[in-house]
Coordinates of C-alpha atoms and ligand atoms in Angstrom, one line a residue:
M1 CA 0.0 0.0 0.0
A2 CA 1.4 3.5 -0.9
K3 CA 2.7 5.4 2.1
T4 CA 1.3 8.7 3.1
K5 CA 3.6 11.5 2.0
V6 CA 4.6 13.8 4.8
G7 CA 6.1 17.3 4.7
V8 CA 7.7 18.6 7.9
L9 CA 8.0 22.3 8.7
I10 CA 10.8 23.3 11.1
S11 CA 12.7 26.3 12.4
G12 CA 15.5 24.8 14.5
R13 CA 16.9 21.8 16.3
G14 CA 14.6 19.3 14.7
S15 CA 14.6 16.5 17.4
N16 CA 10.9 15.8 16.7
L17 CA 11.7 15.7 12.9
Q18 CA 14.4 13.2 13.8
A19 CA 11.8 11.1 15.6
L20 CA 9.6 11.1 12.5
L21 CA 12.5 10.3 10.2
D22 CA 13.5 7.4 12.5
A23 CA 10.0 6.1 12.6
A24 CA 9.7 6.2 8.8
Q25 CA 12.8 4.0 8.5
D26 CA 10.5 1.1 9.5
P27 CA 9.1 -0.4 6.3
D28 CA 5.8 -1.0 8.0
F29 CA 5.4 2.6 9.0
P30 CA 2.5 4.0 6.9
A31 CA 4.1 7.4 6.2
E32 CA 7.3 8.7 4.6
V33 CA 8.9 12.1 5.0
V34 CA 9.3 13.4 1.4
L35 CA 10.2 17.1 2.2
V36 CA 11.5 19.2 5.1
L37 CA 11.1 23.0 4.8
S38 CA 12.6 25.6 7.2
N39 CA 12.1 29.3 7.5
K40 CA 15.6 29.5 9.0
A41 CA 18.7 28.8 6.8
G42 CA 20.8 27.3 9.5
A43 CA 18.2 25.1 11.1
Q44 CA 19.9 21.9 12.4
G45 CA 16.9 19.9 11.3
L46 CA 17.8 20.5 7.6
E47 CA 21.1 18.6 8.2
R48 CA 19.1 15.8 9.8
A49 CA 17.0 15.4 6.7
R50 CA 20.1 15.6 4.3
K51 CA 21.7 12.8 6.3
V52 CA 18.9 10.5 5.2
D53 CA 18.6 12.0 1.7
V54 CA 15.2 13.6 2.3
P55 CA 14.8 16.7 0.1
T56 CA 15.0 20.0 2.0
G57 CA 14.1 23.6 1.3
F58 CA 14.6 27.0 2.9
I59 CA 12.1 29.8 2.5
D60 CA 13.1 33.0 4.2
H61 CA 10.0 34.5 5.7
T62 CA 11.7 37.9 6.2
L63 CA 11.8 38.4 2.4
Y64 CA 7.9 38.6 2.3
E65 CA 5.9 41.6 3.4
D66 CA 2.7 39.6 3.4
R67 CA 2.5 36.5 5.6
E68 CA 0.2 34.8 3.1
D69 CA 2.8 35.3 0.2
F70 CA 5.3 33.4 2.3
E71 CA 2.7 30.7 2.9
K72 CA 1.8 30.5 -0.8
D73 CA 5.4 29.6 -1.5
L74 CA 5.4 27.1 1.3
D75 CA 2.2 25.6 0.0
A76 CA 3.5 25.4 -3.6
K77 CA 6.6 23.4 -2.5
L78 CA 4.5 21.1 -0.4
R79 CA 2.1 20.4 -3.2
E80 CA 5.0 20.0 -5.7
A81 CA 6.4 17.2 -3.5
G82 CA 3.0 15.5 -3.4
V83 CA 2.7 16.1 0.4
Q84 CA -0.6 14.8 1.9
I85 CA 0.0 15.6 5.6
V86 CA 2.0 18.5 7.1
C87 CA 3.8 18.1 10.4
L88 CA 4.8 21.2 12.3
A89 CA 7.9 20.4 14.4
G90 CA 9.1 23.5 16.2
F91 CA 8.0 25.6 13.3
M92 CA 8.1 29.1 14.8
R93 CA 5.7 31.0 12.5
I94 CA 2.0 31.7 13.3
L95 CA 0.1 30.4 10.2
T96 CA -2.7 32.4 8.8
P97 CA -6.3 31.1 8.4
W98 CA -5.6 30.8 4.7
F99 CA -2.9 28.2 5.1
V100 CA -4.6 26.5 8.1
E101 CA -7.8 26.0 6.1
K102 CA -5.9 24.7 3.0
W103 CA -4.4 22.0 5.2
R104 CA -7.4 21.6 7.6
D105 CA -7.3 18.2 9.4
R106 CA -4.1 17.4 7.4
M107 CA -1.7 19.5 9.5
L108 CA -0.5 18.4 12.9
N109 CA 1.5 20.2 15.6
I110 CA 3.2 19.0 18.8
H111 CA 3.0 21.2 21.9
P112 CA 4.9 20.6 25.2
S113 CA 1.9 20.6 27.5
L114 CA -1.3 18.7 28.1
L115 CA -3.5 21.0 26.1
P116 CA -5.7 22.9 26.7
A117 CA -3.5 23.5 29.7
F118 CA -0.5 25.8 29.2
K119 CA -1.0 27.1 25.7
G120 CA 1.7 29.4 24.5
V121 CA 5.3 29.5 25.6
H122 CA 7.4 28.6 28.7
T123 CA 5.1 25.7 29.4
H124 CA 7.4 23.8 31.7
E125 CA 8.2 26.9 33.8
R126 CA 4.5 27.6 34.2
A127 CA 3.7 24.0 35.1
L128 CA 6.2 24.1 37.9
E129 CA 5.1 27.5 39.1
Q130 CA 1.5 26.2 39.3
G131 CA 2.6 23.1 41.1
V132 CA 0.9 20.6 38.8
R133 CA 1.6 16.9 39.5
V134 CA 1.3 15.8 35.9
H135 CA 2.5 17.5 32.7
G136 CA 3.2 16.2 29.2
C137 CA 2.7 16.8 25.5
T138 CA 0.0 17.0 22.9
V139 CA -0.3 16.3 19.2
H140 CA -3.3 18.2 17.7
F141 CA -4.7 19.2 14.4
V142 CA -3.8 22.8 13.7
R143 CA -6.4 25.5 13.8
A144 CA -6.0 29.3 13.3
E145 CA -6.2 29.8 17.0
M146 CA -2.8 29.0 18.5
D147 CA -2.3 25.6 20.2
D148 CA -6.0 24.9 19.7
G149 CA -7.7 22.3 17.6
P150 CA -8.8 18.7 18.1
I151 CA -6.4 16.6 20.1
I152 CA -5.0 13.4 18.4
G153 CA -3.0 12.1 21.3
Q154 CA -1.3 13.1 24.6
A155 CA 1.5 11.7 26.7
V156 CA 1.5 12.2 30.4
V157 CA 4.8 12.9 32.2
P158 CA 4.9 13.0 36.0
V159 CA 6.4 16.1 37.7
L160 CA 9.0 14.9 40.2
A161 CA 10.0 16.5 43.5
G162 CA 12.8 19.1 42.8
D163 CA 12.1 19.2 39.1
T164 CA 13.7 22.1 37.3
P165 CA 12.3 23.4 34.0
E166 CA 15.3 21.8 32.2
A167 CA 14.8 18.4 33.7
L168 CA 11.1 18.4 33.1
S169 CA 11.6 19.7 29.6
A170 CA 14.0 16.8 28.8
R171 CA 11.5 14.2 30.1
V172 CA 8.7 15.8 28.1
L173 CA 10.9 15.9 25.0
E174 CA 11.5 12.1 25.3
A175 CA 7.7 11.6 25.4
E176 CA 7.3 13.9 22.4
H177 CA 9.6 11.7 20.4
K178 CA 7.4 8.7 21.0
L179 CA 4.0 10.5 20.8
Y180 CA 4.5 12.3 17.5
P181 CA 5.3 9.1 15.4
A182 CA 2.4 7.3 17.1
C183 CA 0.0 10.1 16.3
L184 CA 1.2 10.4 12.7
K185 CA 0.7 6.7 12.3
L186 CA -2.9 7.0 13.6
V187 CA -3.6 9.8 11.1
A188 CA -1.9 8.1 8.2
D189 CA -3.8 4.9 9.0
G190 CA -7.0 6.9 9.0
K191 CA -7.6 5.9 12.6
A192 CA -7.3 9.3 14.2
R193 CA -10.9 9.7 15.2
V194 CA -11.5 13.2 16.6
S195 CA -14.1 12.7 19.2
A196 CA -16.9 15.2 19.8
E197 CA -15.5 15.4 23.3
A198 CA -12.1 16.4 21.9
V199 CA -13.7 19.1 19.8
R200 CA -15.7 20.3 22.8
I201 CA -12.5 20.6 24.9
A202 CA -10.7 22.3 22.0
E203 CA -13.5 24.8 21.9
G204 CA -13.0 25.6 25.5
S205 CA -15.4 23.3 27.4
E206 CA -14.2 21.5 30.5
P207 CA -13.6 17.8 30.0
D208 CA -16.4 15.5 31.1
S209 CA -15.5 13.7 34.4
E210 CA -15.2 10.4 32.5
T211 CA -12.8 11.9 29.9
V212 CA -9.5 10.0 29.9
L213 CA -6.2 10.9 28.4
I214 CA -5.4 8.8 25.3
N215 CA -1.8 7.6 25.2
P216 CA -1.4 5.9 21.8
A217 CA 1.3 3.4 22.2
V218 CA 3.5 5.7 24.3
Ligands
LIG301 N1 -2.3 29.2 13.2 C1 -1.4 28.4 13.9 N2 -0.1 28.5 13.6 C2 0.8 27.8 14.4 C3 0.3 26.9 15.4 C4 -1.1 26.9 15.6 O1 -1.6 26.1 16.5 N3 -1.9 27.6 14.8 N4 1.2 26.2 16.2 C5 2.5 26.9 16.3 C6 3.2 26.6 17.5 N5 4.5 27.2 17.7 C7 5.5 26.4 17.9 O2 5.6 25.3 17.5 C8 4.6 28.6 17.6 C9 4.9 29.2 16.4 C10 5.1 30.6 16.4 C11 5.1 31.4 17.5 C12 5.3 32.9 17.3 O3 5.1 33.7 18.3 N6 5.8 33.3 16.1 C13 6.1 34.7 15.8 C14 7.6 34.8 15.4 C15 8.5 34.1 16.4 C16 9.9 34.0 15.8 O4 10.0 34.1 14.5 O5 10.8 33.6 16.5 C17 5.3 35.0 14.5 O6 4.9 34.1 13.8 O7 5.1 36.3 14.4 C18 4.8 30.8 18.7 C19 4.6 29.4 18.8 C20 3.1 26.9 14.9 N7 2.1 27.8 14.1
LIG302 N1 4.0 25.7 20.8 C1 4.8 24.7 20.1 C2 6.1 24.3 20.8 O1 6.5 24.9 21.8 N2 6.7 23.3 20.2 C3 7.9 22.7 20.8 O2 9.1 23.1 20.2 C4 10.1 22.2 20.4 C5 10.8 21.9 19.1 O3 11.9 21.1 19.4 P1 12.6 20.3 18.2 O4 13.0 21.3 17.1 O5 13.8 19.6 18.8 O6 11.6 19.3 17.7 C6 9.4 20.9 20.9 O7 9.6 20.7 22.3 C7 7.9 21.2 20.7 O8 7.0 20.6 21.6

């Protein structure tokens, strides 16, 4: 069966990209990374892709006055490569509704918290400041609203006594590297069912008491 073609958008280190590249080495994995695009020329993730002969591209967002013009070039390269699913992996640009709608329910992002908790930045510092006992990461379909959208999967990471943001971040990152490939597999296999509950939570409702966290094979 033909593998789902994945394009990955990055801006930096690319450790989640590496996890997707590694997962795709398995002949039974239902997806293949066919293109890696970065908005930063020196992104370490570009070298990770080159090492395994995955085509890369650099599109400098600073050269565009209009955000949508940058995104139109992104979109053109993705379509040229036959991409069917886009994975954001530390891609540091807020995408406009135009791009988000073009890739609606075919674009995933990973966020280092148990959404809807701790949207935005500095998630580990905020989790420690608030004294939460569990933290973790989320893979979700991308919507125009930042860090919103139906949740595909989450991995729960316990907060340990004496945890620093660095130690917690490292533990969450390990979970990210397992969660992202597991969620991409669910989507590529057509098994990522977005429950009405997930949509309700994404739209700001409180989870029902019986809502449980889904840990797909993490
Ligand atoms: N419309 C959406 N775009 C993006 C989403 C999303 O859920 N909806 N997820 C992000 C998440 N993200 C990190 O992975 C992220 C990206 C961008 C920013 C941000 O503030 N960007 C600034 C520029 C920052 C910079 O260049 O260093 C901007 O775009 O003006 C925060 C978090 C990916 N996009
Ligand atoms: N709001 C989204 C966000 O904060 N994303 C986070 O950026 C990092 C990218 O690292 P990587 O380049 O090593 O994959 C990851 O920890 C990811 O969860």
